[in-house]
Short mmCIF file of C-alpha atoms in Angstrom, two decimals:
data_model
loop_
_atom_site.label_atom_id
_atom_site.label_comp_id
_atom_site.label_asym_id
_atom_site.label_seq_id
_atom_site.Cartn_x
_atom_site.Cartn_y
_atom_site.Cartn_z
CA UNK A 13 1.06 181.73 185.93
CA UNK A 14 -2.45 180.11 185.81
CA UNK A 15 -3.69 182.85 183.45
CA UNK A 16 -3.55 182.39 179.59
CA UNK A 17 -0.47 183.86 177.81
CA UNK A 18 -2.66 187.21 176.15
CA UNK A 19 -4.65 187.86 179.00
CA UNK A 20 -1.26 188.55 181.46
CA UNK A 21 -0.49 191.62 179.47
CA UNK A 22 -3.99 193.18 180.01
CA UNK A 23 -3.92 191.74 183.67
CA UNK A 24 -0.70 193.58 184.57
CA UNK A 25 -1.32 196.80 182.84
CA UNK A 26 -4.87 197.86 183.68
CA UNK A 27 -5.91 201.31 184.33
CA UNK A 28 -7.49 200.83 187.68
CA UNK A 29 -4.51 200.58 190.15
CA UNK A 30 -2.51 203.80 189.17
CA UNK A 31 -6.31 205.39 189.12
CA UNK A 32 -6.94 204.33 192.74
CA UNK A 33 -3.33 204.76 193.87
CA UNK A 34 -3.32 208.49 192.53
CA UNK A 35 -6.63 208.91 194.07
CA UNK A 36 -5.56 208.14 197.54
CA UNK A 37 -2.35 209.79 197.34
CA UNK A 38 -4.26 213.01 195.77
CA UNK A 39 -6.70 212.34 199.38
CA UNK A 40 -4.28 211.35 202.13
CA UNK A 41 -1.52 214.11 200.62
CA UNK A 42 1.13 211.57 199.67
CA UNK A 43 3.52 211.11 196.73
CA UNK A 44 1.81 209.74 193.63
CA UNK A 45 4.67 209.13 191.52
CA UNK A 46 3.81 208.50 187.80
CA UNK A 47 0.57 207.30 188.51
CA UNK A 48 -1.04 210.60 187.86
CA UNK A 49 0.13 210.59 184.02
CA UNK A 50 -0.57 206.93 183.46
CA UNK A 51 -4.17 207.68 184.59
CA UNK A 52 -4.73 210.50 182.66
CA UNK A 53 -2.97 208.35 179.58
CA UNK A 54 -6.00 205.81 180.34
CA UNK A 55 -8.48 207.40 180.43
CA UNK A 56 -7.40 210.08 177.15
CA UNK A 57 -6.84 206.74 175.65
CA UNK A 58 -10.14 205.34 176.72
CA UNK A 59 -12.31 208.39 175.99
CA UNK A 60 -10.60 208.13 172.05
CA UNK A 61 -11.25 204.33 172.01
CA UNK A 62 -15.20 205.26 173.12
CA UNK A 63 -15.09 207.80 170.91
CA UNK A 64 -14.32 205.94 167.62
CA UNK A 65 -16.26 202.90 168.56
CA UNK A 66 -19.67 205.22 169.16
CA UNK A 67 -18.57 207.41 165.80
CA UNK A 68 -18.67 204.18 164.16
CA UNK A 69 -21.84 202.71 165.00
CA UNK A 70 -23.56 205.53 164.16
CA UNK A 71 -22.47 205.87 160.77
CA UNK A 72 -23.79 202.44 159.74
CA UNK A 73 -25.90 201.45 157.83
CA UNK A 74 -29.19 200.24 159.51
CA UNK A 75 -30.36 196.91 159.03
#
């Protein structure tokens, strides 16, 4: 409740719980749910977002 209204959103869906919880289920053999696609959602989604960011900054113009 503390946190700032925008940041709660980022706060409550980051991509590093369902990675660790699909690690340790993938390690100690147990179920990991949906966490498996979300993961894979983050990072595909991350790996586009680096993607266009780099693409971008190396088409401009140099100063």
């Amino acid at each position: 409740d503390a946190m700032p209204g925008w940041f709660q959103p980022i706060a409550e869906y980051q991509p590093f719980t369902p990675a660790i919880e699909t690690l340790r289920g993938l390690l100690l053999g147990t179920e990991i749910g949906n966490n498996g696609w979300i993961t894979i959602v983050w990072c595909l989604g991350l790996a586009v977002l680096g993607y266009v960011w780099s693409k971008s900054l190396f088409h401009r113009d140099p100063k």
